[in-house]
Short mmCIF file of C-alpha atoms in Angstrom, two decimals:
data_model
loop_
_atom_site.label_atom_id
_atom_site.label_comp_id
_atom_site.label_asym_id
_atom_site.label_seq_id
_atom_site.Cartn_x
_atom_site.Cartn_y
_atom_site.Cartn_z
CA UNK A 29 0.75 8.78 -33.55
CA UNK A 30 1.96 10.90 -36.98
CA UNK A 31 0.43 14.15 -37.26
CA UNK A 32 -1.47 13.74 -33.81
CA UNK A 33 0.15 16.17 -31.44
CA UNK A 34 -1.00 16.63 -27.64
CA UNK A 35 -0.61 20.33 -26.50
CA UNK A 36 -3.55 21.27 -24.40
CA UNK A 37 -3.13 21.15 -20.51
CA UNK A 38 -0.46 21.23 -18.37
CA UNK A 39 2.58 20.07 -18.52
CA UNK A 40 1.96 17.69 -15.79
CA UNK A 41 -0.99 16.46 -17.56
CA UNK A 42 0.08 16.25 -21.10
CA UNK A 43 3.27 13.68 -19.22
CA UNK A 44 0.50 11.69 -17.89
CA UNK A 45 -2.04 11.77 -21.07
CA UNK A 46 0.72 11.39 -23.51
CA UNK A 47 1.89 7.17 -22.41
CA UNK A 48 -2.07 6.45 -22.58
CA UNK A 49 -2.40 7.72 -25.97
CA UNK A 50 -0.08 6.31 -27.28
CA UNK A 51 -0.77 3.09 -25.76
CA UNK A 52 -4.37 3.34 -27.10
CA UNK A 53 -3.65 4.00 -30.78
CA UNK A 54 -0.73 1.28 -30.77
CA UNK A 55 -4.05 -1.50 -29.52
CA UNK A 56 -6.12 -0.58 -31.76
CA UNK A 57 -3.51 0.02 -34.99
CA UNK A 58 -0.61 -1.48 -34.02
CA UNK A 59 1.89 -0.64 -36.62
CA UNK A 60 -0.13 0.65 -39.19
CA UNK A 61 -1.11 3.88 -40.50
CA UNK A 62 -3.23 5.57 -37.39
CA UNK A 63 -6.47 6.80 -39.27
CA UNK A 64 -9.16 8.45 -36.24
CA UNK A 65 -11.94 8.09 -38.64
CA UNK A 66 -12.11 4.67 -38.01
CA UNK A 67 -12.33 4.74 -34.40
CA UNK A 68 -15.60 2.94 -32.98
CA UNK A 69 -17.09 2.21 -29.65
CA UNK A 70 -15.84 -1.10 -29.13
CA UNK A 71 -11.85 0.46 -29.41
CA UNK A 72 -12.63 2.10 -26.74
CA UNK A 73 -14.22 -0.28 -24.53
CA UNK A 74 -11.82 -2.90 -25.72
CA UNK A 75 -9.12 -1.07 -24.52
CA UNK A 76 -9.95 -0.17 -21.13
CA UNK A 77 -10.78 -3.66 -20.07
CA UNK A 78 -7.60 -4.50 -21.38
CA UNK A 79 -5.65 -1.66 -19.68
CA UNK A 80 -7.41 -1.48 -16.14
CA UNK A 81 -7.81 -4.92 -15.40
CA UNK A 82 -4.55 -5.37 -13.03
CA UNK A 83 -4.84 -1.68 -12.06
CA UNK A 84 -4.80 -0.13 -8.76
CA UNK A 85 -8.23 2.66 -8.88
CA UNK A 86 -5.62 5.87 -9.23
CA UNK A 87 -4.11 4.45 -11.77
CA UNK A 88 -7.09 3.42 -13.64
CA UNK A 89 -8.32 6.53 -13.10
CA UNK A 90 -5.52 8.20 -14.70
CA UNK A 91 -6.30 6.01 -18.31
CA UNK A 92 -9.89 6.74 -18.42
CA UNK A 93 -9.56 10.38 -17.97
CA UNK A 94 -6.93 10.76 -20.05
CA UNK A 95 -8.65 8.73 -23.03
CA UNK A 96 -11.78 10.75 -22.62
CA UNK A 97 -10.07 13.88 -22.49
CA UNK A 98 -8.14 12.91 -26.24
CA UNK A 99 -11.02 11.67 -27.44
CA UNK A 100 -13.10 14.88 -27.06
CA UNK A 101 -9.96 16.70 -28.52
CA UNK A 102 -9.82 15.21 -31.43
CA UNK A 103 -13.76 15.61 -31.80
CA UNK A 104 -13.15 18.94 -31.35
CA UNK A 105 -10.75 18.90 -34.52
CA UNK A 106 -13.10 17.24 -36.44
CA UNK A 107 -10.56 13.92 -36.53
CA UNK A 108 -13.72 12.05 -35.60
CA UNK A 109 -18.05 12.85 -35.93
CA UNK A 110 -18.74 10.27 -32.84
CA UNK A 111 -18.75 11.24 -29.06
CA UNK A 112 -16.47 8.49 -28.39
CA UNK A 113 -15.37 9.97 -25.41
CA UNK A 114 -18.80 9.19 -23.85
CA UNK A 115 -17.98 5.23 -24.54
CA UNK A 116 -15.21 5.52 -22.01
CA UNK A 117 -16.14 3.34 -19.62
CA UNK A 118 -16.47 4.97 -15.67
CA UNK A 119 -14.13 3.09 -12.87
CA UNK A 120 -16.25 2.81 -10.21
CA UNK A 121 -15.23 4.08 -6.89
CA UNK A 122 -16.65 1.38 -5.16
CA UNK A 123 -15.78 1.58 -0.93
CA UNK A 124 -14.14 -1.72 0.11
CA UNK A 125 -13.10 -2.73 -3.31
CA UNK A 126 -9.55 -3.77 -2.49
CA UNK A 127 -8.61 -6.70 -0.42
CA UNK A 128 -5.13 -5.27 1.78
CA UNK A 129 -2.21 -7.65 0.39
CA UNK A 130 -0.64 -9.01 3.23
CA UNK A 131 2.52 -11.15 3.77
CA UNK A 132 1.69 -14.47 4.77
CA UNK A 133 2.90 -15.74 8.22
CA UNK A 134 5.51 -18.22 7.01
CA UNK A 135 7.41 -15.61 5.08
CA UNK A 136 7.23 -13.22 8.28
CA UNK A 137 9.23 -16.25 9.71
CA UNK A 138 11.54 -16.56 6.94
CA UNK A 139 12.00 -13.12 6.77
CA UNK A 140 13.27 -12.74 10.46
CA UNK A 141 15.52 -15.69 10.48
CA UNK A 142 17.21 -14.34 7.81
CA UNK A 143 18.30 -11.33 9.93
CA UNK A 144 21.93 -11.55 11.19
CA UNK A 145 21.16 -10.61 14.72
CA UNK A 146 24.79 -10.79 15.27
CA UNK A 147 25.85 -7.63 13.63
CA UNK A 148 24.39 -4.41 14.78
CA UNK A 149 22.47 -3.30 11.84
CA UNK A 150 21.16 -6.70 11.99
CA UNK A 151 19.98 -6.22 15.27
CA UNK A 152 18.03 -3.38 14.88
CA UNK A 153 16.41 -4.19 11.68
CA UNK A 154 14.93 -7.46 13.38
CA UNK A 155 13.76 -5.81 15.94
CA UNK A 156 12.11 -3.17 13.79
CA UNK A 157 10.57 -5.73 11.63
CA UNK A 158 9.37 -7.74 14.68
CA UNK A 159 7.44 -4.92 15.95
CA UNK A 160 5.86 -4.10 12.44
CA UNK A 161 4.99 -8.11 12.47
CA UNK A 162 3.35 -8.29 16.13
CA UNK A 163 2.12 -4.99 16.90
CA UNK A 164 0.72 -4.44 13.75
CA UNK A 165 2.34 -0.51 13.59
CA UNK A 166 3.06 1.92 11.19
CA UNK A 167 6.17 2.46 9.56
CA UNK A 168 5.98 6.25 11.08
CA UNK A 169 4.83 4.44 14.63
CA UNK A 170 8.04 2.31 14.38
CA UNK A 171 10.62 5.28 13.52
CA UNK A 172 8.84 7.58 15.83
CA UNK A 173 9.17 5.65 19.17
CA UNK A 174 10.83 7.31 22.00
CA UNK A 175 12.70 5.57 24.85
CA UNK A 176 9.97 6.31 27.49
CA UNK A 177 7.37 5.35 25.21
CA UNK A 178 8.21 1.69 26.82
CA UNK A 179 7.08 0.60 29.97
CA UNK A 180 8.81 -2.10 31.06
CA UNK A 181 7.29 -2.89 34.41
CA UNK A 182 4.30 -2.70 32.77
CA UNK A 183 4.43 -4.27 29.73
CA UNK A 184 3.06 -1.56 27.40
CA UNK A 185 4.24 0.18 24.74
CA UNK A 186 2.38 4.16 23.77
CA UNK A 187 2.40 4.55 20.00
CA UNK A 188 1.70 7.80 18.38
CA UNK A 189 -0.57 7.34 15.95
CA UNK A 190 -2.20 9.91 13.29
CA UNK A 191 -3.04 12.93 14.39
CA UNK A 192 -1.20 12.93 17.49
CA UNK A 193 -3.57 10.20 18.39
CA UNK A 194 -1.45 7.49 20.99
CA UNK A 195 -2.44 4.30 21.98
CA UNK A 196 -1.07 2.14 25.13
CA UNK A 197 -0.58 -1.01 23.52
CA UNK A 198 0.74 -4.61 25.51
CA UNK A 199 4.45 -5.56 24.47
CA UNK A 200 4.73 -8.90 23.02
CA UNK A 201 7.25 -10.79 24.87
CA UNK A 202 9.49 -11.68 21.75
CA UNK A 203 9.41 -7.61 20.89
CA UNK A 204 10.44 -6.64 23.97
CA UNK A 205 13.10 -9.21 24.24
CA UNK A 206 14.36 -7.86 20.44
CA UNK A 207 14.48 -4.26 21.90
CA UNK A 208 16.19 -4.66 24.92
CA UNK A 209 18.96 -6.84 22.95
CA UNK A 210 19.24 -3.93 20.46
CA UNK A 211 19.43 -1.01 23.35
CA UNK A 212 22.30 -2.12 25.32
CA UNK A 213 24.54 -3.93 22.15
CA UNK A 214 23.92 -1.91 19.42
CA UNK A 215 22.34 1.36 19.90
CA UNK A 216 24.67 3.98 18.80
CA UNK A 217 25.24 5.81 22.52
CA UNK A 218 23.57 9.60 21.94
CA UNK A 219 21.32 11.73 23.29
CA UNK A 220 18.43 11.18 20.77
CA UNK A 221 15.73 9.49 22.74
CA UNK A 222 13.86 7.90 19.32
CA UNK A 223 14.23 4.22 20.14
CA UNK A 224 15.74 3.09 16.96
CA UNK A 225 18.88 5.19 15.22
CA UNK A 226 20.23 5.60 12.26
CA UNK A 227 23.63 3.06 11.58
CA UNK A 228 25.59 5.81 9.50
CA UNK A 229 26.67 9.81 10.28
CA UNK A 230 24.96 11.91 11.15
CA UNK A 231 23.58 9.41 13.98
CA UNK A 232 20.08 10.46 14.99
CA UNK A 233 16.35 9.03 14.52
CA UNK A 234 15.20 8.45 11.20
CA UNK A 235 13.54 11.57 9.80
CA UNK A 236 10.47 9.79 7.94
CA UNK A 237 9.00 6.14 7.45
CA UNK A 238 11.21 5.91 4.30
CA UNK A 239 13.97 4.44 5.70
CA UNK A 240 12.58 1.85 7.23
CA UNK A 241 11.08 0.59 3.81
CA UNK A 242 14.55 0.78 2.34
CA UNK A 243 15.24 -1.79 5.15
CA UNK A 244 12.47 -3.95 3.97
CA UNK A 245 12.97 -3.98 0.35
CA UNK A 246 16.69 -5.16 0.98
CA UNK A 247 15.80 -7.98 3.81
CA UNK A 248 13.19 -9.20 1.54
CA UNK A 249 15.57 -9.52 -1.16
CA UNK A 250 18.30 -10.83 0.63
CA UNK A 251 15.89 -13.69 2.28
CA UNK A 252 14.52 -14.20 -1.12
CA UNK A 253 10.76 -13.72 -0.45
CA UNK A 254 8.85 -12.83 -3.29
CA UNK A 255 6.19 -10.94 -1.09
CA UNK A 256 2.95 -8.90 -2.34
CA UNK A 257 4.14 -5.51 -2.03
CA UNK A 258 7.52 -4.42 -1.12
CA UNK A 259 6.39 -1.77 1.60
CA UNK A 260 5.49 -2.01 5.58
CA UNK A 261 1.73 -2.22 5.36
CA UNK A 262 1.94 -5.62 4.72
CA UNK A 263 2.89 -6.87 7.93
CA UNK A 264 0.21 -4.94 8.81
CA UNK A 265 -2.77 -6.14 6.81
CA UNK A 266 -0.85 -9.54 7.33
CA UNK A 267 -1.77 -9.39 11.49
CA UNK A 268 -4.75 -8.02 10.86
CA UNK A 269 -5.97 -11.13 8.95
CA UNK A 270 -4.28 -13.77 10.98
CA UNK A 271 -6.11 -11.91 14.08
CA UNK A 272 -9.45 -12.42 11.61
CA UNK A 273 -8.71 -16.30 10.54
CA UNK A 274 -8.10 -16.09 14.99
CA UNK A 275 -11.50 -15.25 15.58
CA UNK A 276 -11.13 -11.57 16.42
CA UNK A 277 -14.05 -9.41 16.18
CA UNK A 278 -13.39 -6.00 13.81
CA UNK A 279 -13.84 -3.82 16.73
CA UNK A 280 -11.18 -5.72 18.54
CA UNK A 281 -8.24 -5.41 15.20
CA UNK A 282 -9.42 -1.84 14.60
CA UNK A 283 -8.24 -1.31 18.50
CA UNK A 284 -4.85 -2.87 17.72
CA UNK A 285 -4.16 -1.21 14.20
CA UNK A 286 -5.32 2.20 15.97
CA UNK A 287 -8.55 2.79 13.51
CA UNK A 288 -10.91 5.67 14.57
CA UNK A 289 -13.55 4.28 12.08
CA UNK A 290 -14.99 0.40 11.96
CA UNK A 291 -15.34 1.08 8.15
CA UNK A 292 -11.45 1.15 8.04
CA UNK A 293 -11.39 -2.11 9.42
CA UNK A 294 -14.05 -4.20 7.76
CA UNK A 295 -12.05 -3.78 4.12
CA UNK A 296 -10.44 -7.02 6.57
CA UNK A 297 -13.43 -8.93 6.40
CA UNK A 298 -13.32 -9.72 2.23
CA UNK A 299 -9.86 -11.20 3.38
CA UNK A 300 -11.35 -14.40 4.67
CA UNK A 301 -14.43 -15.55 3.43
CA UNK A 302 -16.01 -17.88 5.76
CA UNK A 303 -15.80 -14.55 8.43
CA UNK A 304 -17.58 -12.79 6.10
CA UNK A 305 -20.30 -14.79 6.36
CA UNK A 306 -20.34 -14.28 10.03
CA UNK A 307 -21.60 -10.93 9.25
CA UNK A 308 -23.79 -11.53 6.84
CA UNK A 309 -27.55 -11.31 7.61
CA UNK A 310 -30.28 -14.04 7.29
CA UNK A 311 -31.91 -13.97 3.98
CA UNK A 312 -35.86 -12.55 4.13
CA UNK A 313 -37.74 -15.96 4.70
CA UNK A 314 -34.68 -18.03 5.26
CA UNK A 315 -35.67 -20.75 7.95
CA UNK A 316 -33.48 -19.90 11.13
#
């Protein structure tokens, strides 16, 4: 990139811009002499298919903007006569156009039995995980529960969803059982009614979600699982597709994951294909 320098915009910006730039001018002259003039279409084009293709849609996003916005800068110096800019190819917001990644059920088992229920930490952090597994909850659901959000004579656990919304949901055997081992052996005693505690000073609830990824990203490690993200949702996504390849309607997951909106939910269909031709309708014509 000799004699090409990026000042216009923000800082912010010209940190984001800058990487794609660079990365553009290295495809299409590697280590030679960078010479704009020479720039055509197909670069351009080139490029982005080459750039995008394992890219999440903000990130993508982020490339095409930023190569449009060069490109009419340098048009605007008069480094090049063509309106590349315009061969930039648009990402396509399309709804529904990621499939949730979603740990598989066999490395939800792995994953637990890996926990040393034995220690206290240990204890807690299966119990946490378990309820992330079976209930299908939040990371912020998980941290947030309170000590008389259980009811134990009735089975039910209230979770406080987003805003403020809370949902009576029934407690899996196997989570309550993990709960009411971690309550009486390991829970720090103190007067903070969140459910799970922190195991270092100062003792208290967790603050935020972020702690309880921390938690994941080390059991995951430790248990060896090379697993499709490294955050909480995926025990999410991963119940909501086992309750799809179970035969549950979309109506009946979007009640358990706490949706407001069936569109939320039917990103869950793509997951498994021959359910989503369950809701497909009959071709015009097609004999019935």
């Amino acid at each position: 990139m000799s004699g090409i320098c990026i000042t216009r915009g923000s800082g912010q910006t010209i940190i984001n811009y800058r990487p794609v730039v660079r990365d553009f001018l290295n495809f299409r002259f590697t280590d030679g002499e960078v010479s704009l003039a020479q720039l055509r279409a197909v670069d351009v084009t080139d490029f982005v298919q080459k750039a995008i293709s394992r890219l999440n849609m903000r990130r993508a996003k982020i490339i095409t903007t930023a190569l449009r916005s060069f490109l009419s800068y340098v048009r605007f110096r008069g480094d090049i006569t063509s309106d590349l800019a315009a061969a930039v190819p648009i990402v396509a917001n399309w709804s529904l156009s990621s499939i949730p990644r979603a740990i598989g059920r066999d490395e939800v088992t792995r994953l637990l039995a890996s926990i040393d229920r034995d220690t206290p930490v240990g204890c807690r952090d299966y119990a946490m995980i378990l309820a992330l597994a079976r209930l299908g909850l939040r990371s912020s659901e998980v941290v947030s529960l309170e000590l008389d959000d259980i009811d134990w004579v009735a089975g039910q656990i209230r979770v406080r969803g987003k805003n403020g919304q809370r949902n009576d949901l029934p407690l899996p055997a196997d989570v309550g059982e993990a709960i009411s081992d971690y309550l009486p052996k390991a829970r720090p005693r103190n007067a903070d009614r969140r459910v799970f505690l922190r195991d270092k000073a100062p003792i208290r609830g967790s603050k935020g979600p972020s702690g309880l990824g921390s938690i994941i990203r080390r059991s995951l490690k430790r248990a060896g699982i090379e697993s499709p993200t490294k955050g909480t949702h995926q025990f999410r996504h991963g119940l909501a597709s086992e309750m799809l390849r179970g035969g549950a309607s979309l109506g009946e997951i979007g009640e358990v994951l706490g949706h407001r909106h069936l569109q939320t939910t039917a990103i869950y269909a793509k997951v498994d294909l021959d359910a989503l031709r369950t809701l497909a309708l009959p071709w015009p014509g097609e004999a019935q």
